[in-house]
Amino acid sequence: MVEQDTVPWWCRWNWWKVAFFIMLLLFEGAREIAVIQANSPAQPATLATVVSTGDLTVAQGRWNRIDGGSALVAGAVRIDCRRDERRCYEVSYGINGEYVNSPDLSIYPATWGVDQISYENNDPACARYSVRVDQKLEKVFAIRERKDKPSMAGFDCTKLERRMEMTLTDGSEPFADPAKGHFLPMLTLLKVVFGK
């Protein structure tokens, strides 16, 4: 019979137990990462900018309400206004949960003022958008007004708000903790250890 003191320490351990606990920690880590990713909504990463050079004015950002109403659907927009063509090109896309919609390109006749460009989007059946690019303030404003009579038959526009005011802002949103309301013991332990 072999004495316990002569057997090396690595032969005395039950390695299947060690492997079990390592696998348990790995699975828990993977579960917590999946919870964080599932609760982190997609947001467009755009900076609100208005740049004018010569006959070209470019604006980009995300529409946000400035009249205190409910939040808008996440998305981004880029507006290119060309003075020589007297038109504005508006490219926009929306984000629905984890999915990004395909881009939508619209072209509108535009008018130039002293320090502003304006155009009207009358395409939607129930709404009219009046957009103003203020070159002096380097901001873009829009007003959505509900149409009294829809431009296409079969649309009920009564559920749409009568008026909404918006501006282009950065795509960032205030941080909402994706871990809130979930049991994440490893993440909680890491926050306690590293004090974050």
PDB file of C-alpha atoms in Angstrom:
ATOM      1  CA  MET A   1       0.000   0.000   0.000  1.00  0.00           C
ATOM      2  CA  VAL A   2       1.246   3.513  -0.919  1.00  0.00           C
ATOM      3  CA  GLU A   3       1.528   6.069   1.838  1.00  0.00           C
ATOM      4  CA  GLN A   4      -0.457   9.271   1.351  1.00  0.00           C
ATOM      5  CA  ASP A   5       2.627  11.466   1.865  1.00  0.00           C
ATOM      6  CA  THR A   6       4.532   9.900  -1.009  1.00  0.00           C
ATOM      7  CA  VAL A   7       1.779  10.524  -3.609  1.00  0.00           C
ATOM      8  CA  PRO A   8       2.193  13.929  -5.370  1.00  0.00           C
ATOM      9  CA  TRP A   9      -0.514  16.526  -4.671  1.00  0.00           C
ATOM     10  CA  TRP A  10      -1.850  16.505  -8.251  1.00  0.00           C
ATOM     11  CA  CYS A  11      -2.638  12.807  -7.968  1.00  0.00           C
ATOM     12  CA  ARG A  12      -4.569  13.282  -4.726  1.00  0.00           C
ATOM     13  CA  TRP A  13      -7.094  15.743  -6.188  1.00  0.00           C
ATOM     14  CA  ASN A  14     -10.354  14.658  -7.745  1.00  0.00           C
ATOM     15  CA  TRP A  15      -9.859  16.443 -11.073  1.00  0.00           C
ATOM     16  CA  TRP A  16     -13.364  15.706 -12.309  1.00  0.00           C
ATOM     17  CA  LYS A  17     -14.687  17.867  -9.410  1.00  0.00           C
ATOM     18  CA  VAL A  18     -12.338  20.714 -10.333  1.00  0.00           C
ATOM     19  CA  ALA A  19     -13.376  20.431 -13.994  1.00  0.00           C
ATOM     20  CA  PHE A  20     -17.048  20.407 -12.963  1.00  0.00           C
ATOM     21  CA  PHE A  21     -16.719  23.679 -11.024  1.00  0.00           C
ATOM     22  CA  ILE A  22     -14.694  25.323 -13.797  1.00  0.00           C
ATOM     23  CA  MET A  23     -17.369  24.350 -16.347  1.00  0.00           C
ATOM     24  CA  LEU A  24     -20.076  25.624 -13.983  1.00  0.00           C
ATOM     25  CA  LEU A  25     -18.320  29.011 -13.784  1.00  0.00           C
ATOM     26  CA  LEU A  26     -17.884  29.140 -17.571  1.00  0.00           C
ATOM     27  CA  PHE A  27     -21.561  28.358 -18.184  1.00  0.00           C
ATOM     28  CA  GLU A  28     -22.640  30.984 -15.657  1.00  0.00           C
ATOM     29  CA  GLY A  29     -20.364  33.553 -17.302  1.00  0.00           C
ATOM     30  CA  ALA A  30     -21.814  32.721 -20.722  1.00  0.00           C
ATOM     31  CA  ARG A  31     -25.371  33.013 -19.340  1.00  0.00           C
ATOM     32  CA  GLU A  32     -24.659  36.431 -17.821  1.00  0.00           C
ATOM     33  CA  ILE A  33     -23.111  37.690 -21.070  1.00  0.00           C
ATOM     34  CA  ALA A  34     -26.184  36.462 -22.972  1.00  0.00           C
ATOM     35  CA  VAL A  35     -28.508  38.283 -20.529  1.00  0.00           C
ATOM     36  CA  ILE A  36     -26.556  41.543 -20.920  1.00  0.00           C
ATOM     37  CA  GLN A  37     -26.560  41.312 -24.720  1.00  0.00           C
ATOM     38  CA  ALA A  38     -30.251  40.441 -24.887  1.00  0.00           C
ATOM     39  CA  ASN A  39     -31.159  43.479 -22.783  1.00  0.00           C
ATOM     40  CA  SER A  40     -28.947  46.022 -24.570  1.00  0.00           C
ATOM     41  CA  PRO A  41     -31.055  47.669 -27.270  1.00  0.00           C
ATOM     42  CA  ALA A  42     -29.376  48.667 -30.516  1.00  0.00           C
ATOM     43  CA  GLN A  43     -28.819  52.405 -30.945  1.00  0.00           C
ATOM     44  CA  PRO A  44     -27.467  54.271 -33.923  1.00  0.00           C
ATOM     45  CA  ALA A  45     -24.020  55.700 -33.300  1.00  0.00           C
ATOM     46  CA  THR A  46     -24.294  59.075 -34.993  1.00  0.00           C
ATOM     47  CA  LEU A  47     -23.070  62.520 -34.103  1.00  0.00           C
ATOM     48  CA  ALA A  48     -25.408  65.432 -34.685  1.00  0.00           C
ATOM     49  CA  THR A  49     -23.606  67.669 -37.135  1.00  0.00           C
ATOM     50  CA  VAL A  50     -24.429  70.347 -39.676  1.00  0.00           C
ATOM     51  CA  VAL A  51     -21.617  71.239 -42.073  1.00  0.00           C
ATOM     52  CA  SER A  52     -21.829  73.719 -44.940  1.00  0.00           C
ATOM     53  CA  THR A  53     -19.182  74.009 -47.632  1.00  0.00           C
ATOM     54  CA  GLY A  54     -19.915  75.928 -50.797  1.00  0.00           C
ATOM     55  CA  ASP A  55     -23.188  74.731 -52.333  1.00  0.00           C
ATOM     56  CA  LEU A  56     -23.388  71.619 -50.142  1.00  0.00           C
ATOM     57  CA  THR A  57     -24.877  71.401 -46.644  1.00  0.00           C
ATOM     58  CA  VAL A  58     -24.792  68.058 -44.833  1.00  0.00           C
ATOM     59  CA  ALA A  59     -26.655  67.276 -41.609  1.00  0.00           C
ATOM     60  CA  GLN A  60     -26.889  64.015 -39.727  1.00  0.00           C
ATOM     61  CA  GLY A  61     -28.105  62.655 -36.421  1.00  0.00           C
ATOM     62  CA  ARG A  62     -31.160  61.133 -34.838  1.00  0.00           C
ATOM     63  CA  TRP A  63     -34.609  62.687 -34.556  1.00  0.00           C
ATOM     64  CA  ASN A  64     -35.561  63.455 -30.950  1.00  0.00           C
ATOM     65  CA  ARG A  65     -38.636  65.256 -29.726  1.00  0.00           C
ATOM     66  CA  ILE A  66     -38.275  68.704 -28.205  1.00  0.00           C
ATOM     67  CA  ASP A  67     -41.930  69.156 -27.281  1.00  0.00           C
ATOM     68  CA  GLY A  68     -41.923  66.734 -24.338  1.00  0.00           C
ATOM     69  CA  GLY A  69     -43.844  63.881 -25.963  1.00  0.00           C
ATOM     70  CA  SER A  70     -43.072  60.178 -26.062  1.00  0.00           C
ATOM     71  CA  ALA A  71     -39.779  58.913 -27.503  1.00  0.00           C
ATOM     72  CA  LEU A  72     -39.437  58.278 -31.225  1.00  0.00           C
ATOM     73  CA  VAL A  73     -38.430  55.014 -32.863  1.00  0.00           C
ATOM     74  CA  ALA A  74     -34.638  54.651 -32.875  1.00  0.00           C
ATOM     75  CA  GLY A  75     -33.010  55.442 -36.187  1.00  0.00           C
ATOM     76  CA  ALA A  76     -30.668  57.806 -37.952  1.00  0.00           C
ATOM     77  CA  VAL A  77     -30.950  60.334 -40.743  1.00  0.00           C
ATOM     78  CA  ARG A  78     -28.584  62.134 -43.090  1.00  0.00           C
ATOM     79  CA  ILE A  79     -29.654  65.161 -45.100  1.00  0.00           C
ATOM     80  CA  ASP A  80     -27.599  66.433 -48.045  1.00  0.00           C
ATOM     81  CA  CYS A  81     -28.813  69.745 -49.484  1.00  0.00           C
ATOM     82  CA  ARG A  82     -27.344  70.886 -52.804  1.00  0.00           C
ATOM     83  CA  ARG A  83     -27.929  74.520 -53.653  1.00  0.00           C
ATOM     84  CA  ASP A  84     -27.013  74.096 -57.330  1.00  0.00           C
ATOM     85  CA  GLU A  85     -29.741  71.425 -57.675  1.00  0.00           C
ATOM     86  CA  ARG A  86     -32.187  73.219 -55.328  1.00  0.00           C
ATOM     87  CA  ARG A  87     -32.850  69.842 -53.659  1.00  0.00           C
ATOM     88  CA  CYS A  88     -32.302  67.997 -50.403  1.00  0.00           C
ATOM     89  CA  TYR A  89     -31.598  64.284 -50.259  1.00  0.00           C
ATOM     90  CA  GLU A  90     -32.753  62.596 -47.061  1.00  0.00           C
ATOM     91  CA  VAL A  91     -31.526  59.097 -46.184  1.00  0.00           C
ATOM     92  CA  SER A  92     -32.998  57.504 -43.071  1.00  0.00           C
ATOM     93  CA  TYR A  93     -33.211  54.107 -41.453  1.00  0.00           C
ATOM     94  CA  GLY A  94     -34.965  52.787 -38.376  1.00  0.00           C
ATOM     95  CA  ILE A  95     -34.014  50.246 -35.738  1.00  0.00           C
ATOM     96  CA  ASN A  96     -36.668  47.860 -34.512  1.00  0.00           C
ATOM     97  CA  GLY A  97     -35.344  45.892 -31.546  1.00  0.00           C
ATOM     98  CA  GLU A  98     -32.216  44.139 -32.858  1.00  0.00           C
ATOM     99  CA  TYR A  99     -33.033  44.700 -36.530  1.00  0.00           C
ATOM    100  CA  VAL A 100     -31.983  47.587 -38.731  1.00  0.00           C
ATOM    101  CA  ASN A 101     -34.414  48.494 -41.495  1.00  0.00           C
ATOM    102  CA  SER A 102     -33.129  49.118 -44.994  1.00  0.00           C
ATOM    103  CA  PRO A 103     -32.263  52.746 -45.778  1.00  0.00           C
ATOM    104  CA  ASP A 104     -34.909  54.976 -47.314  1.00  0.00           C
ATOM    105  CA  LEU A 105     -33.832  57.699 -49.770  1.00  0.00           C
ATOM    106  CA  SER A 106     -36.162  60.621 -50.490  1.00  0.00           C
ATOM    107  CA  ILE A 107     -35.519  63.712 -52.615  1.00  0.00           C
ATOM    108  CA  TYR A 108     -37.315  67.014 -51.929  1.00  0.00           C
ATOM    109  CA  PRO A 109     -37.283  70.424 -53.602  1.00  0.00           C
ATOM    110  CA  ALA A 110     -35.731  72.906 -51.186  1.00  0.00           C
ATOM    111  CA  THR A 111     -35.643  76.663 -50.680  1.00  0.00           C
ATOM    112  CA  TRP A 112     -32.632  78.628 -49.445  1.00  0.00           C
ATOM    113  CA  GLY A 113     -32.872  81.604 -47.117  1.00  0.00           C
ATOM    114  CA  VAL A 114     -30.149  83.782 -45.640  1.00  0.00           C
ATOM    115  CA  ASP A 115     -28.955  81.214 -43.073  1.00  0.00           C
ATOM    116  CA  GLN A 116     -31.391  78.379 -43.559  1.00  0.00           C
ATOM    117  CA  ILE A 117     -32.619  75.692 -45.909  1.00  0.00           C
ATOM    118  CA  SER A 118     -36.166  74.370 -45.750  1.00  0.00           C
ATOM    119  CA  TYR A 119     -38.121  71.636 -47.450  1.00  0.00           C
ATOM    120  CA  GLU A 120     -41.365  69.770 -46.952  1.00  0.00           C
ATOM    121  CA  ASN A 121     -41.945  66.022 -46.853  1.00  0.00           C
ATOM    122  CA  ASN A 122     -45.557  65.398 -47.841  1.00  0.00           C
ATOM    123  CA  ASP A 123     -45.041  61.695 -48.692  1.00  0.00           C
ATOM    124  CA  PRO A 124     -46.649  59.984 -45.656  1.00  0.00           C
ATOM    125  CA  ALA A 125     -50.389  59.370 -45.894  1.00  0.00           C
ATOM    126  CA  CYS A 126     -51.218  60.953 -42.531  1.00  0.00           C
ATOM    127  CA  ALA A 127     -48.466  63.502 -41.851  1.00  0.00           C
ATOM    128  CA  ARG A 128     -46.559  66.407 -43.323  1.00  0.00           C
ATOM    129  CA  TYR A 129     -43.003  67.145 -42.197  1.00  0.00           C
ATOM    130  CA  SER A 130     -41.592  70.658 -42.459  1.00  0.00           C
ATOM    131  CA  VAL A 131     -37.805  70.516 -42.110  1.00  0.00           C
ATOM    132  CA  ARG A 132     -35.502  73.509 -41.539  1.00  0.00           C
ATOM    133  CA  VAL A 133     -31.706  73.314 -41.565  1.00  0.00           C
ATOM    134  CA  ASP A 134     -30.408  76.302 -39.622  1.00  0.00           C
ATOM    135  CA  GLN A 135     -26.874  76.932 -40.899  1.00  0.00           C
ATOM    136  CA  LYS A 136     -26.122  79.658 -38.358  1.00  0.00           C
ATOM    137  CA  LEU A 137     -27.117  77.579 -35.305  1.00  0.00           C
ATOM    138  CA  GLU A 138     -25.893  74.378 -37.009  1.00  0.00           C
ATOM    139  CA  LYS A 139     -29.102  72.580 -36.055  1.00  0.00           C
ATOM    140  CA  VAL A 140     -31.939  70.858 -37.879  1.00  0.00           C
ATOM    141  CA  PHE A 141     -35.569  71.235 -36.781  1.00  0.00           C
ATOM    142  CA  ALA A 142     -38.690  69.500 -38.027  1.00  0.00           C
ATOM    143  CA  ILE A 143     -42.398  69.826 -37.349  1.00  0.00           C
ATOM    144  CA  ARG A 144     -44.727  66.936 -38.066  1.00  0.00           C
ATOM    145  CA  GLU A 145     -48.360  67.909 -38.515  1.00  0.00           C
ATOM    146  CA  ARG A 146     -51.231  65.492 -38.940  1.00  0.00           C
ATOM    147  CA  LYS A 147     -53.139  65.791 -42.201  1.00  0.00           C
ATOM    148  CA  ASP A 148     -56.865  66.414 -41.821  1.00  0.00           C
ATOM    149  CA  LYS A 149     -57.527  64.140 -44.787  1.00  0.00           C
ATOM    150  CA  PRO A 150     -55.131  61.267 -45.558  1.00  0.00           C
ATOM    151  CA  SER A 151     -53.500  61.418 -48.984  1.00  0.00           C
ATOM    152  CA  MET A 152     -54.303  57.716 -49.526  1.00  0.00           C
ATOM    153  CA  ALA A 153     -57.644  56.008 -49.002  1.00  0.00           C
ATOM    154  CA  GLY A 154     -58.026  53.537 -46.155  1.00  0.00           C
ATOM    155  CA  PHE A 155     -55.839  55.299 -43.593  1.00  0.00           C
ATOM    156  CA  ASP A 156     -57.136  56.318 -40.170  1.00  0.00           C
ATOM    157  CA  CYS A 157     -55.023  59.269 -39.049  1.00  0.00           C
ATOM    158  CA  THR A 158     -56.971  60.089 -35.864  1.00  0.00           C
ATOM    159  CA  LYS A 159     -54.518  58.172 -33.618  1.00  0.00           C
ATOM    160  CA  LEU A 160     -51.602  60.313 -34.788  1.00  0.00           C
ATOM    161  CA  GLU A 161     -50.709  63.313 -32.643  1.00  0.00           C
ATOM    162  CA  ARG A 162     -51.807  66.611 -34.183  1.00  0.00           C
ATOM    163  CA  ARG A 163     -48.337  68.214 -33.948  1.00  0.00           C
ATOM    164  CA  MET A 164     -44.824  67.111 -32.998  1.00  0.00           C
ATOM    165  CA  GLU A 165     -41.586  69.130 -32.863  1.00  0.00           C
ATOM    166  CA  MET A 166     -38.214  67.433 -33.363  1.00  0.00           C
ATOM    167  CA  THR A 167     -34.526  68.183 -33.743  1.00  0.00           C
ATOM    168  CA  LEU A 168     -31.523  66.186 -34.888  1.00  0.00           C
ATOM    169  CA  THR A 169     -29.374  65.141 -31.940  1.00  0.00           C
ATOM    170  CA  ASP A 170     -26.611  62.651 -31.217  1.00  0.00           C
ATOM    171  CA  GLY A 171     -27.512  59.001 -31.442  1.00  0.00           C
ATOM    172  CA  SER A 172     -26.539  58.303 -27.873  1.00  0.00           C
ATOM    173  CA  GLU A 173     -29.163  57.562 -25.263  1.00  0.00           C
ATOM    174  CA  PRO A 174     -28.889  57.832 -21.493  1.00  0.00           C
ATOM    175  CA  PHE A 175     -27.376  54.591 -20.242  1.00  0.00           C
ATOM    176  CA  ALA A 176     -29.950  52.092 -19.021  1.00  0.00           C
ATOM    177  CA  ASP A 177     -28.357  49.269 -17.030  1.00  0.00           C
ATOM    178  CA  PRO A 178     -29.079  46.049 -18.992  1.00  0.00           C
ATOM    179  CA  ALA A 179     -28.400  44.001 -15.840  1.00  0.00           C
ATOM    180  CA  LYS A 180     -31.215  45.658 -13.873  1.00  0.00           C
ATOM    181  CA  GLY A 181     -33.817  43.142 -12.744  1.00  0.00           C
ATOM    182  CA  HIS A 182     -31.683  40.057 -13.526  1.00  0.00           C
ATOM    183  CA  PHE A 183     -29.819  37.651 -11.256  1.00  0.00           C
ATOM    184  CA  LEU A 184     -26.160  38.026 -12.262  1.00  0.00           C
ATOM    185  CA  PRO A 185     -24.002  36.875  -9.331  1.00  0.00           C
ATOM    186  CA  MET A 186     -20.627  36.913 -11.143  1.00  0.00           C
ATOM    187  CA  LEU A 187     -21.163  40.410 -12.515  1.00  0.00           C
ATOM    188  CA  THR A 188     -22.315  41.614  -9.085  1.00  0.00           C
ATOM    189  CA  LEU A 189     -19.210  40.104  -7.484  1.00  0.00           C
ATOM    190  CA  LEU A 190     -16.960  41.795 -10.060  1.00  0.00           C
ATOM    191  CA  LYS A 191     -18.667  45.147  -9.395  1.00  0.00           C
ATOM    192  CA  VAL A 192     -18.096  44.742  -5.652  1.00  0.00           C
ATOM    193  CA  VAL A 193     -14.443  43.683  -6.058  1.00  0.00           C
ATOM    194  CA  PHE A 194     -13.543  46.433  -8.553  1.00  0.00           C
ATOM    195  CA  GLY A 195     -15.866  49.052  -7.067  1.00  0.00           C
ATOM    196  CA  LYS A 196     -17.724  49.995 -10.250  1.00  0.00           C
TER     197      LYS A 196
END
